Coordinates of C-alpha atoms and ligand atoms in Angstrom, one line a residue:
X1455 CA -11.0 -14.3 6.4
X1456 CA -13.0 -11.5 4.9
X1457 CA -13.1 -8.0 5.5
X1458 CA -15.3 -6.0 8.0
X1459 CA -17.6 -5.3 5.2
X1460 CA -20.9 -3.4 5.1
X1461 CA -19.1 0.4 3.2
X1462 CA -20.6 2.8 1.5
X1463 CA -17.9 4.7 2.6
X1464 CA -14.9 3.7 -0.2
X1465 CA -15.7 4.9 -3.8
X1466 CA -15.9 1.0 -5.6
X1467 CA -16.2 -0.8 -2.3
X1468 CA -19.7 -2.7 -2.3
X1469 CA -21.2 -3.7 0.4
X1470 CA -20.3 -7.7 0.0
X1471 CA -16.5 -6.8 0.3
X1472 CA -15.8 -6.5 -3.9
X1473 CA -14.7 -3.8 -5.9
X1474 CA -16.6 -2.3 -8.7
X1475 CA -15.1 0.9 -10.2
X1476 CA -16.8 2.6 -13.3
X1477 CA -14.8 1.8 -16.5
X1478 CA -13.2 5.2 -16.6
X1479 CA -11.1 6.0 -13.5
X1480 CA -9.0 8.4 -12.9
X1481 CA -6.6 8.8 -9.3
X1482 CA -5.7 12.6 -10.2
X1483 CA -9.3 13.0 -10.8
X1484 CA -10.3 11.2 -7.5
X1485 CA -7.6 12.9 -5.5
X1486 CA -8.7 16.2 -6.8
X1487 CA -12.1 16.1 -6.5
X1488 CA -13.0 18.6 -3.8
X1489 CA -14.3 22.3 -3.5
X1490 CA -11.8 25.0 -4.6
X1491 CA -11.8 26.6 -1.2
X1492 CA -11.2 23.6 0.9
X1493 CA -7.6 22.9 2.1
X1494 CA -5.9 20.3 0.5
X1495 CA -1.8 20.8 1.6
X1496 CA 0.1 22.2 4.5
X1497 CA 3.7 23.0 3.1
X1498 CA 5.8 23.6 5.9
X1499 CA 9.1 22.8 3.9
X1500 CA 10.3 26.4 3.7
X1501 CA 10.2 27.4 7.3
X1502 CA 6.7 29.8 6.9
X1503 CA 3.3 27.7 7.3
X1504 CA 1.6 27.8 3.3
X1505 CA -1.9 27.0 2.7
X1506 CA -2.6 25.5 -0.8
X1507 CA -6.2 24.8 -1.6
X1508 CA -7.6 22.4 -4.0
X1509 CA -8.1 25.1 -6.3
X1510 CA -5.0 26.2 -6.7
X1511 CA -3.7 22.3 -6.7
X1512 CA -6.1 21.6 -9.7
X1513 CA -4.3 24.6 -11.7
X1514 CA -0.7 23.6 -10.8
X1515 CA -1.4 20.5 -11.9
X1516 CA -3.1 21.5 -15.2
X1517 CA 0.1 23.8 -15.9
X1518 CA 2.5 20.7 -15.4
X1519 CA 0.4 18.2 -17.2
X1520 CA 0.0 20.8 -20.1
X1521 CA 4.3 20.8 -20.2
X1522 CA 4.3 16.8 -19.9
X1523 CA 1.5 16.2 -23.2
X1524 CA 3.8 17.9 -25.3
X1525 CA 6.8 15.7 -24.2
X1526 CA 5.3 11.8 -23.2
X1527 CA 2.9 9.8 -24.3
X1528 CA 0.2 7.9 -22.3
X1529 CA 1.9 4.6 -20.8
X1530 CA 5.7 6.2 -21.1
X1531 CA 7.1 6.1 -17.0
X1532 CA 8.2 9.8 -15.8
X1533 CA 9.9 9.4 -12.7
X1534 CA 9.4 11.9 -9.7
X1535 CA 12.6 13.0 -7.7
X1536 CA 11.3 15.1 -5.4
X1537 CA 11.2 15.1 -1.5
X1538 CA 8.1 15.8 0.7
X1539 CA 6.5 19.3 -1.1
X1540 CA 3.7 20.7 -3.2
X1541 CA 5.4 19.9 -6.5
X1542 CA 5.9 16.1 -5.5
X1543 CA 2.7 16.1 -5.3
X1544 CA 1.8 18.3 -8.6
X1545 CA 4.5 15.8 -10.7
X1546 CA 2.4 12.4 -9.5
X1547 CA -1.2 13.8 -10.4
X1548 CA -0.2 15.5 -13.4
X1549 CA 1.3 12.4 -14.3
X1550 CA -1.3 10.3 -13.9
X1551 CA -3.7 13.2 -15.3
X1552 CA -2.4 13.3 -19.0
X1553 CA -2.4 8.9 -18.2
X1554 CA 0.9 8.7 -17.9
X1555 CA 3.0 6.2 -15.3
X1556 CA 4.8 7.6 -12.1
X1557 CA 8.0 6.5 -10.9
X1558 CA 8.5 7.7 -7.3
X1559 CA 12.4 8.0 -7.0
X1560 CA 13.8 8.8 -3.9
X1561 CA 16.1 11.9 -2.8
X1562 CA 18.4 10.0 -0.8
X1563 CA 19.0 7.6 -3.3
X1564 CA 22.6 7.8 -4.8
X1565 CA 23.7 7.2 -8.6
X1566 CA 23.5 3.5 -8.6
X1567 CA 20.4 3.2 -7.2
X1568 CA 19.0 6.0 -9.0
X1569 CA 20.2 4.2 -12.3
X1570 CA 18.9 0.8 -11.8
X1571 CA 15.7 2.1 -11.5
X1572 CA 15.8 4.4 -13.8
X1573 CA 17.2 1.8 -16.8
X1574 CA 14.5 -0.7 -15.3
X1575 CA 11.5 1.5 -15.2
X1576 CA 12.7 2.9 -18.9
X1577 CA 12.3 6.3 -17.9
X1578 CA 14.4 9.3 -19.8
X1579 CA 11.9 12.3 -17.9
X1580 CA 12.2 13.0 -14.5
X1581 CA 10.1 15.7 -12.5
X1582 CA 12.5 17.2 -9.9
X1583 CA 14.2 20.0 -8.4
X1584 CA 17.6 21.9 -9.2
X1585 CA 19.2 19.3 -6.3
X1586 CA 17.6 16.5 -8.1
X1587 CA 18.6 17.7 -11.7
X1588 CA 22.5 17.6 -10.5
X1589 CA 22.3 14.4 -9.2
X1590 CA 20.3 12.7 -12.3
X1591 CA 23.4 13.9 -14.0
X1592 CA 22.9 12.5 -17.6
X1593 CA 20.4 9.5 -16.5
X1594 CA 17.5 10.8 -17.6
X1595 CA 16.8 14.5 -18.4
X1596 CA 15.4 16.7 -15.8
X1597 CA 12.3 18.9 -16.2
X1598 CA 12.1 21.4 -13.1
X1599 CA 8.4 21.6 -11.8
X1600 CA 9.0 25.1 -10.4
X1601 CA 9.9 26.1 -13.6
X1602 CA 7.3 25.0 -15.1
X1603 CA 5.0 26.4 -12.8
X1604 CA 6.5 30.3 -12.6
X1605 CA 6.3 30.3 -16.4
X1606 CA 2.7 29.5 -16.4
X1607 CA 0.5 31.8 -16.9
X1608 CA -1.7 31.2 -13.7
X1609 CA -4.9 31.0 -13.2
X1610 CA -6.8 28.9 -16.1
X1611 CA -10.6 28.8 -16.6
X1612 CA -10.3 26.3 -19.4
X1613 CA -9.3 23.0 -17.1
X1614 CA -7.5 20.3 -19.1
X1615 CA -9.7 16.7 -19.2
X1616 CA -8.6 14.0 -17.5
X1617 CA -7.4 11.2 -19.9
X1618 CA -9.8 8.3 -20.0
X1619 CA -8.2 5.6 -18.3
X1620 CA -9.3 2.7 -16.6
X1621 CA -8.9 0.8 -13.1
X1622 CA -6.6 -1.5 -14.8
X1623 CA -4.8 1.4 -16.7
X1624 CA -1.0 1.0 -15.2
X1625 CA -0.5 4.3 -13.2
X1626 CA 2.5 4.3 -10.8
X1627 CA 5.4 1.9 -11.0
X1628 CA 6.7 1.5 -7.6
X1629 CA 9.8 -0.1 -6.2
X1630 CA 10.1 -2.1 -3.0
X1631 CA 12.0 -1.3 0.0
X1632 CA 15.1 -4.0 -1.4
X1633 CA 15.0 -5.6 1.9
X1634 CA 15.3 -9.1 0.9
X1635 CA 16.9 -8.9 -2.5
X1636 CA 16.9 -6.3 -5.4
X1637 CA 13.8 -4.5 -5.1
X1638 CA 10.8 -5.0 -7.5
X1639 CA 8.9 -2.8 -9.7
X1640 CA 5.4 -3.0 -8.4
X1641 CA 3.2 -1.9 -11.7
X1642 CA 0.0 -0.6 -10.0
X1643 CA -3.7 0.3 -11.9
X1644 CA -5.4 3.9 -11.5
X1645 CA -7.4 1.2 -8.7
X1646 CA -4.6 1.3 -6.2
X1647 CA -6.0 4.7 -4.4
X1648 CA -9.3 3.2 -4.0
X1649 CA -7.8 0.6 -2.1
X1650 CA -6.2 2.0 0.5
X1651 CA -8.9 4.1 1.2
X1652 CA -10.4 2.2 3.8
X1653 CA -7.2 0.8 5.4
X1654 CA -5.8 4.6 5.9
X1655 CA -8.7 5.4 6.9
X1656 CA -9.4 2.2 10.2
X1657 CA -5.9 2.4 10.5
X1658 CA -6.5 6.6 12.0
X1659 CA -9.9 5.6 13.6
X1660 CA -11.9 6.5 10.9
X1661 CA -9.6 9.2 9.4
X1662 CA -11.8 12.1 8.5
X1663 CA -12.8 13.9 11.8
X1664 CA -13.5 17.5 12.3
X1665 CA -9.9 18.8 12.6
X1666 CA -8.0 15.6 11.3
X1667 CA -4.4 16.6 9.3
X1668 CA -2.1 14.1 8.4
X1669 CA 1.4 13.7 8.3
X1670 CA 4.4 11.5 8.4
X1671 CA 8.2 11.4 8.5
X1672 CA 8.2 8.8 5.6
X1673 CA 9.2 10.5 2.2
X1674 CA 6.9 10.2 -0.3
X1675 CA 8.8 7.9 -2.7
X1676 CA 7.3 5.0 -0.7
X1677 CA 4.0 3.5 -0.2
X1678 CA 4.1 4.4 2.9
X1679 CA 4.4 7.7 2.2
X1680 CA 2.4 8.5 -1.3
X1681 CA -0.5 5.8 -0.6
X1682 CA -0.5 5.7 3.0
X1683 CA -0.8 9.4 3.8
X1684 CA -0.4 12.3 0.4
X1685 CA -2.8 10.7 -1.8
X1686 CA -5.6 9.1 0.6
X1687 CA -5.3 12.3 2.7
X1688 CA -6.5 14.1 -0.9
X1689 CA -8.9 11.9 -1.6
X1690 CA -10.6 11.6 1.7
X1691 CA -9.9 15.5 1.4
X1692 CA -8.0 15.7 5.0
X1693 CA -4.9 18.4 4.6
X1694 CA -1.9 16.5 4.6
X1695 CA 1.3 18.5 5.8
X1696 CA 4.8 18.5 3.5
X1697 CA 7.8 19.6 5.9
X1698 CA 11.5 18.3 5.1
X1699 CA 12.9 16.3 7.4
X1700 CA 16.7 15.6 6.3
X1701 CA 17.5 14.1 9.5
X1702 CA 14.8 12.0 12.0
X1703 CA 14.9 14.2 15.4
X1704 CA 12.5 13.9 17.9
X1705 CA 13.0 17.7 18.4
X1706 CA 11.5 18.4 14.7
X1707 CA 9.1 15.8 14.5
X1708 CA 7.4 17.7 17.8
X1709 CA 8.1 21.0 15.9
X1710 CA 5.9 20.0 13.0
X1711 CA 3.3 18.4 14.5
X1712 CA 2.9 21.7 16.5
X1713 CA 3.3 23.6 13.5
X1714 CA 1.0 22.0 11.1
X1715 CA -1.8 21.4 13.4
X1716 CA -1.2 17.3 12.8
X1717 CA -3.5 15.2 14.1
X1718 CA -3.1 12.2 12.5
X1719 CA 0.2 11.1 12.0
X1720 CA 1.5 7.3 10.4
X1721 CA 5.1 6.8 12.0
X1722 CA 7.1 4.0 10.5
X1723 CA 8.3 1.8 13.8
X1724 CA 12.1 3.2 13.5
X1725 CA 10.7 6.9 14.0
X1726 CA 9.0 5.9 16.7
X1727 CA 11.8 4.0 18.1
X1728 CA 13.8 7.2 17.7
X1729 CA 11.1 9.2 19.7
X1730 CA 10.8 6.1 22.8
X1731 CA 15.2 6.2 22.7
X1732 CA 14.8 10.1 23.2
X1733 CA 12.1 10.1 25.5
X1734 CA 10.0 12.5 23.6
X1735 CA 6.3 12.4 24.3
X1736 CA 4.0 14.0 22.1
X1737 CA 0.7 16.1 22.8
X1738 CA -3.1 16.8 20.6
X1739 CA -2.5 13.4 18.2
X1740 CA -5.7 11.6 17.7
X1741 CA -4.3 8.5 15.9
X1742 CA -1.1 7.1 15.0
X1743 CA -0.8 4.0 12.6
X1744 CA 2.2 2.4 12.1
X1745 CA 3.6 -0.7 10.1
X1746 CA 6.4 -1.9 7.5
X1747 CA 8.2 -3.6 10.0
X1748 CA 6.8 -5.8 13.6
X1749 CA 5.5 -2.9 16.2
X1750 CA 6.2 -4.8 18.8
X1751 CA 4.0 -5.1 22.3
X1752 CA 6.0 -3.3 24.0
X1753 CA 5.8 0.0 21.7
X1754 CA 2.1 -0.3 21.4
X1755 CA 2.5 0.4 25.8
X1756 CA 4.8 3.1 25.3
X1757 CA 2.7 4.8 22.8
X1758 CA -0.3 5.0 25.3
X1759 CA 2.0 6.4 27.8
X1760 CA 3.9 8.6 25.8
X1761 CA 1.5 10.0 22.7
X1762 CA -2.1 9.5 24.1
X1763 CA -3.1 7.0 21.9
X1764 CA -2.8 3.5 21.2
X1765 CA -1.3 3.0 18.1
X1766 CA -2.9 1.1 15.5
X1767 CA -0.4 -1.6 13.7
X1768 CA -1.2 -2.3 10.0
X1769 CA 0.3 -4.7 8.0
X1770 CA 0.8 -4.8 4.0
X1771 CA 3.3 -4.5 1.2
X1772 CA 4.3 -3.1 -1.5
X1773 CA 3.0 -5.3 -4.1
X1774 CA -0.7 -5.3 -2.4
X1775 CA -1.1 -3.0 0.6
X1776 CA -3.2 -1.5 3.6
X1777 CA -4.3 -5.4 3.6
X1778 CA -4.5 -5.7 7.8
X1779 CA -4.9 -2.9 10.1
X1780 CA -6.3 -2.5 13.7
X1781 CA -8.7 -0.2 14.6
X1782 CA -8.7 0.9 18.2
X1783 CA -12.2 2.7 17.5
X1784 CA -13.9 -0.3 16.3
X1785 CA -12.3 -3.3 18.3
X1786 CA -9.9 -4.1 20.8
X1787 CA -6.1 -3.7 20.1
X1788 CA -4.5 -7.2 20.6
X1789 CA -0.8 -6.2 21.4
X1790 CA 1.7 -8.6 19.2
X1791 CA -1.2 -9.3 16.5
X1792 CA -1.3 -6.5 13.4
X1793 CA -4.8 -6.6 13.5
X1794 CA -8.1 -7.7 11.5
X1795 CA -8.3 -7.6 7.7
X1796 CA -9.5 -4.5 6.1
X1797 CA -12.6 -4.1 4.4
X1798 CA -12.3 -4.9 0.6
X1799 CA -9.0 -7.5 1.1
X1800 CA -9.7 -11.2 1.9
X1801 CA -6.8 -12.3 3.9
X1802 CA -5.7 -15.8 4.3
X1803 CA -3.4 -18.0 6.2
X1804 CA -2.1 -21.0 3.8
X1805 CA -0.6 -24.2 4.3
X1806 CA 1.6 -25.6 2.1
X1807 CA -0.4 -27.0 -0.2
X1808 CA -2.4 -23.4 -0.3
X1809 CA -5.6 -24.5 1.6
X1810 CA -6.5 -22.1 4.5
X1811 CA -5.4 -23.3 7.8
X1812 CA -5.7 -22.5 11.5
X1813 CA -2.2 -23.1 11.9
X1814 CA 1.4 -21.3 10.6
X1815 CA 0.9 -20.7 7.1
X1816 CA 1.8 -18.4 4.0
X1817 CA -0.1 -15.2 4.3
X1818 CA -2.4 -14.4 1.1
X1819 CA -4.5 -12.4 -0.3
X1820 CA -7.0 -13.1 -2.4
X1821 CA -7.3 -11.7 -6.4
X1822 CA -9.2 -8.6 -6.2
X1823 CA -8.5 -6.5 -3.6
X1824 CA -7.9 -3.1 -5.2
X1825 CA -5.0 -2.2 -4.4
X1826 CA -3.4 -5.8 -5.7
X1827 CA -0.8 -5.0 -8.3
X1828 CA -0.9 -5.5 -12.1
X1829 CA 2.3 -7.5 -11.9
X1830 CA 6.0 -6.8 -11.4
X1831 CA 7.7 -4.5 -14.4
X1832 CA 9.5 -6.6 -16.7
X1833 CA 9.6 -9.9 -14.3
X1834 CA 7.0 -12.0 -16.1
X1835 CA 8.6 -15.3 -14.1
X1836 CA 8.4 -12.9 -10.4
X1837 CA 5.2 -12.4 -10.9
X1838 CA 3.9 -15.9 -12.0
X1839 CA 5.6 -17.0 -8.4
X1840 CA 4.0 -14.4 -6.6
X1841 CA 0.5 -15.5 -7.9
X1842 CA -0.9 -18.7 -6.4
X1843 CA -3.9 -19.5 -8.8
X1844 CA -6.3 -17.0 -7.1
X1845 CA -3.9 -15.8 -4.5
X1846 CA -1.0 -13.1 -4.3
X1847 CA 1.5 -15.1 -2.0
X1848 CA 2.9 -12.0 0.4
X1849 CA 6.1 -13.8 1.3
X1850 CA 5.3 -13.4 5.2
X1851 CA 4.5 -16.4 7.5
X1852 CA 0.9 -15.1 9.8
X1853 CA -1.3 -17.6 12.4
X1854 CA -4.6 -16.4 13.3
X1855 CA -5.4 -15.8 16.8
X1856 CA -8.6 -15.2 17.6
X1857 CA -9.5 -13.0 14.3
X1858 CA -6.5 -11.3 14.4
X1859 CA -3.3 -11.9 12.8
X1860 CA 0.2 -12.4 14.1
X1861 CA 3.2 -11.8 11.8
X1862 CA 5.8 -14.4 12.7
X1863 CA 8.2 -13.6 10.0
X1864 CA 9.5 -13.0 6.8
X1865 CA 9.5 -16.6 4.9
X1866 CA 13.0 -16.7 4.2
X1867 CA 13.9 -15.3 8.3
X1868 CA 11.5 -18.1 9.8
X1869 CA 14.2 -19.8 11.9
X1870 CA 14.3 -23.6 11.7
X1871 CA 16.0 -24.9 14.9
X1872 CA 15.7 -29.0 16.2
X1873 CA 12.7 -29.3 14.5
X1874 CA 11.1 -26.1 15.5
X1875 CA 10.1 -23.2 13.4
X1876 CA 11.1 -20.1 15.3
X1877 CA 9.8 -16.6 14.1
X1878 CA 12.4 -13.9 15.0
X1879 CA 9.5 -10.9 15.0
X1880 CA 8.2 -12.6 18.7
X1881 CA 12.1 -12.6 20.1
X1882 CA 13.0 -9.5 18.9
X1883 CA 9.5 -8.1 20.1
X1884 CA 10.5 -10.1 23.9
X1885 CA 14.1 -8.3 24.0
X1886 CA 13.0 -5.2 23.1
X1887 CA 11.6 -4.9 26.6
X1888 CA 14.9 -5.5 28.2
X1889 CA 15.4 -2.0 29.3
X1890 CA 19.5 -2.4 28.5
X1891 CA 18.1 -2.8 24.7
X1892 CA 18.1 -0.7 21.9
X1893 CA 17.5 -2.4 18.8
X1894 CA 18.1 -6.3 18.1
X1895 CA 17.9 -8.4 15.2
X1896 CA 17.4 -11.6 15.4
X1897 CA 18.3 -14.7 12.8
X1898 CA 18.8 -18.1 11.8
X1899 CA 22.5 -19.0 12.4
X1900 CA 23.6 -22.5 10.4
X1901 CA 24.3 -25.4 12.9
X1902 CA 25.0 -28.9 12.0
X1903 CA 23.3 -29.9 15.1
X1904 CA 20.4 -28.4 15.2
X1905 CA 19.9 -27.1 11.4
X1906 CA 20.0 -23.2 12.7
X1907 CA 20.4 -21.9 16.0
X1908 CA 18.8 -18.4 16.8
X1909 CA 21.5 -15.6 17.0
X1910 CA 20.0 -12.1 18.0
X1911 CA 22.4 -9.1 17.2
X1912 CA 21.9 -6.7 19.8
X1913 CA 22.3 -2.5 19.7
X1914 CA 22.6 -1.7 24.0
X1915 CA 21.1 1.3 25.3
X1916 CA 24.6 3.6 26.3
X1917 CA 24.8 2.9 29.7
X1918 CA 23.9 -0.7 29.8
X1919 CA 26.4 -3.5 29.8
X1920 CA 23.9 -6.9 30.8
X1921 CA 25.8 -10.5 29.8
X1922 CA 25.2 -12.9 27.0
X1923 CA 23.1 -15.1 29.4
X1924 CA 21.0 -12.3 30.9
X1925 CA 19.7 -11.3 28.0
X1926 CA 18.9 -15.3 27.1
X1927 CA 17.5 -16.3 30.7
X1928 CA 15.4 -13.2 30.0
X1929 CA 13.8 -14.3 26.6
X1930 CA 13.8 -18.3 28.3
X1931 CA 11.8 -17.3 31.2
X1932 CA 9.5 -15.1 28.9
X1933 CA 8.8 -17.2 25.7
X1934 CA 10.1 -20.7 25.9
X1935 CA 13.1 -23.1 26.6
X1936 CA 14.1 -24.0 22.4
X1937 CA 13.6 -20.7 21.3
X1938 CA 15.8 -18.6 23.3
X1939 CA 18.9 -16.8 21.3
X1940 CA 21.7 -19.8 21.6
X1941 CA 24.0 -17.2 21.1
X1942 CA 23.8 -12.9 21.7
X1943 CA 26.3 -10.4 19.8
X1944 CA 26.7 -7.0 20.7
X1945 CA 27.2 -4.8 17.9
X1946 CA 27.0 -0.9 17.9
X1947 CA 24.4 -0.5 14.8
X1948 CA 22.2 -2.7 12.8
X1949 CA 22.2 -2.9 8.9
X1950 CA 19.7 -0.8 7.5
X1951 CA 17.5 -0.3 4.6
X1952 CA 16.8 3.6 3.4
X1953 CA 13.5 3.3 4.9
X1954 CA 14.5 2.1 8.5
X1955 CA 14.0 -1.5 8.1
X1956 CA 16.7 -3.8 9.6
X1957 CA 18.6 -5.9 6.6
X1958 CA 18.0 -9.4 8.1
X1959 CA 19.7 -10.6 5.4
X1960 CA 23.2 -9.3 6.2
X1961 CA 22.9 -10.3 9.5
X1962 CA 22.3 -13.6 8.2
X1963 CA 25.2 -13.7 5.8
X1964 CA 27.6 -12.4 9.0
X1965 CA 26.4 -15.4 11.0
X1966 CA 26.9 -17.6 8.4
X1967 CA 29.9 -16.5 7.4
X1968 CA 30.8 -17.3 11.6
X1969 CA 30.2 -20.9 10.8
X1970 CA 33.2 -21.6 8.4
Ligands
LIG352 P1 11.7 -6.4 -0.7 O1 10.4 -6.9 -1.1 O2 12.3 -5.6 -1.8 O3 12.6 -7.3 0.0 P2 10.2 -5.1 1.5 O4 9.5 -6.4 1.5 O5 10.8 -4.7 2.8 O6 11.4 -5.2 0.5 P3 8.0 -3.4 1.3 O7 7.0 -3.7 0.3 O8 8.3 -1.9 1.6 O9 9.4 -4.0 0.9 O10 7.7 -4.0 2.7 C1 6.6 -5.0 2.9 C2 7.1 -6.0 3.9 O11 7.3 -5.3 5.2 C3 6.0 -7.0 4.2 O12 6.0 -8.0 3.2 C4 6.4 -7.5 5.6 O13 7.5 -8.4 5.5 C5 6.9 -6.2 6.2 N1 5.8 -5.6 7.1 C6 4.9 -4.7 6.7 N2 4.1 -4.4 7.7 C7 4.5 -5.1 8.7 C8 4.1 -5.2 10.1 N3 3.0 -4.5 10.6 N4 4.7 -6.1 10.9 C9 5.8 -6.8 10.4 N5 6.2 -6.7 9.2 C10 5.6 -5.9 8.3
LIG353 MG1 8.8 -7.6 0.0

């Protein structure tokens, strides 16, 4: 299925649906471009509220990319280990600026992680902070932005050019969330803003308004985070707020939003699970998106309730993103489905054989959505399996229900149980409403029987104390007979990823390892 179609909107978006950039593109340059006077970041990481304009933005970024030409070359990676702030945000465009490669690295990540993508990516410069410089230790040499930018002189009328580089011109080399196995460089072109343009922008009901401000909890060392929110909120010039949030409370998260004036806010589904546990309602939003993980139907109600909007699901990845969003401003909301593809991505469901079908398939996307990857760093044999002649194979199992899409799972959690194939996103999404449920995984559990059975892992509410078989007659009488959770553990947390997404595969491995 195509996109919506019909933009003038999206810089490079025609009006059939295709991209067409000019040869020279530039993302600093495109995030950038604004009026000096108009306000381009809230930081709120320091307690007081500062306003940074994009005037002042252009010349912070001009005094770091001045301090990186004389130490990289264009095409050399420079990672970026900084949290949500103004100089996370200077590091990436001055990167890209002097056409260099970013390599978002994340705060919380400790030394091993830190050094397998650091001795992937081939970086030996990192943008940071004094924090970050201790913990790099000697894997790469640190280069302080705030030092940088109190030894500059200020204000410069000479502005440095942008380097000449291309769509296609490799910009930001960013890793995936290592969900289902090691995570993957994703090596994306100076395209991939363009891209998620119009998905950032359906996915806040036409993000843009008088008033709009953006923010979200996610750092900015993810997708999420850099391409979801900092840089389309630059380059659809909406302020976007940088506060620190060391630890998810629902207390803060209100704090900020009030502070910053947010509006617009993308909340990855464990945030706002966190906010539904605490019963913490928030006031003056005018959209919230969320995706990265199923939403489930039962937030989607909660989030009407509770925030005064009805959150719009989006669906993509790191390797191609922003691909499916709903758009509660432009069509109907269909609660369990992540919504309609977005203008400039064709999205298809695939049968095995890679012909678009009606039925469960392979979810696709076709070559030349702009915010596709160039390929995985250094995995020349990942990335030929991720291709499909013209097709970027996403990994996730979709059927289309009446335009829309439903996620049904991740490929490799698709349950196959007496013949049926189960997806655990609709029985997680059907426990969640228990109201003695707090979180639940739920996976394929070997059987010689029946192949797999279904196992859900269950997190209870405190309080709560329902049986094994209440929680299955409840999913029986609710979805149907086979696919009800054979067996139900309680456990008292879920494994997790850095980024809040349950680790389905060490659930699996503990149910497997059951069987022996
Ligand atoms: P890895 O590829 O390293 O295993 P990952 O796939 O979790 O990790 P990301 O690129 O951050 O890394 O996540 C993309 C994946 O998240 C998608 O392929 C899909 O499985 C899941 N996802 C994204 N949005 C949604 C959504 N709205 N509903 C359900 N799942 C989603
Ligand atoms: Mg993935």
């Amino acid at each position: 299925m195509s996109g919506v179609g019909g933009h003038t909107l999206y810089p490079g978006l025609r009006t059939d649906g295709g991209w067409q950039f000019p040869s020279c593109l530039n993302m600093a340059a495109q995030a950038l471009d604004h009026p000096d006077e108009q306000l381009a970041l809230i930081d709120l990481t320091t307690g007081a509220r500062r306003d940074i304009r994009y005037g002042e933005l252009r010349q912070m970024v001009d005094a770091v990319a001045r301090d990186l030409m004389q130490r990289v070359q264009p095409g050399d990676r420079v990672g970026v280990l900084l949290s949500q702030s103004v100089d996370c945000a200077v590091a990436h465009l001055a990167i890209w600026k002097i056409g260099a490669i970013s390599v978002p690295l994340f705060k919380l990540f400790q030394h091993d992680a830190l050094a397998s993508r650091i001795g992937d990516a081939g970086v030996e410069l990192v943008l940071t902070d004094g924090g970050g410089a201790a913990q790099l230790g000697s894997l790469a040499q640190p280069l302080l932005v705030a030092d940088i930018l109190s030894a500059s002189a200020g204000h410069s009328d000479h502005l440095l050019p942008y380097a000449e580089t291309t769509p296609e011109t490799p910009a930001v080399l960013i890793y995936t969330s290592g969900t289902t196995g090691s995570a993957k460089g994703a090596l994306h072109g100076h395209r991939v803003l363009s891209g998620h343009l119009p998905g950032v922008a359906i996915s806040h009901d036409h993000l843009g308004q008088p008033g709009d401000c953006l923010w979200t909890p996610a750092d900015w060392a993810w997708i999420g985070g850099l391409f979801d929110v900092l840089m389309p909120g630059l380059a659809l010039g909406v302020p976007v707020v940088a506060a620190r949030l060391d630890k998810f409370t629902p207390e803060a998260c209100a704090d900020i939003i009030r502070q910053g004036d947010v509006r617009n806010v993308f909340f990855p589904p464990t945030a706002l699970r966190l906010l539904k546990a605490a019963g913490q309602g928030l006031d003056g939003l005018r959209s919230v998106a969320s995706g990265g993980e199923p939403l489930g139907a039962e937030m989607l109600a909660w989030g009407q309730r509770h925030l005064g909007v009805t959150i719009n699901e989006f669906y993509g990845q790191t390797e191609c993103n922003m691909t499916v969003s709903s758009c509660v401003a432009d069509f109907p909301v269909r609660p369990g489905c992540i919504g309609r593809p977005v203008p400039g991505c064709t999205v298809e469901v695939l049968d095995d054989t890679g012909i678009p079908t009606k039925d469960e398939g392979d979810v696709a996307v076709r070559r030349g959505a702009a915010s596709m990857m160039l390929e995985y760093w250094n995995r020349p044999d990942a990335t030929a399996e991720k291709f499909h002649d013209d097709w970027l194979i996403t990994g996730d199992r979709g059927i289309w229900e009446g335009g829309y899409l439903r996620f049904v799972g991740r490929e490799d959690d698709v349950i196959t149980s007496a013949g049926y194939r189960i997806g655990p996103a609709e029985i997680e999404d059907c426990l969640m409403t228990h109201p003695a449920v707090a979180t639940v995984g739920v996976v394929g559990k070997p059987d010689a029987l029946r192949t797999e059975i279904v196992k859900a892992y269950v997190v209870l509410k405190p309080g709560h104390s329902p049986s094994e078989k209440d929680l299955q007659d409840y999913v029986k009488s609710r979805l149907a007979k086979y696919s009800y959770p054979r067996e139900v553990e309680f456990l008292n947390a879920l494994p997790m990823t850095v980024t809040g997404k349950v680790i389905r595969k060490e659930l699996k491995a503990r149910a497997a390892g059951e069987v022996q």
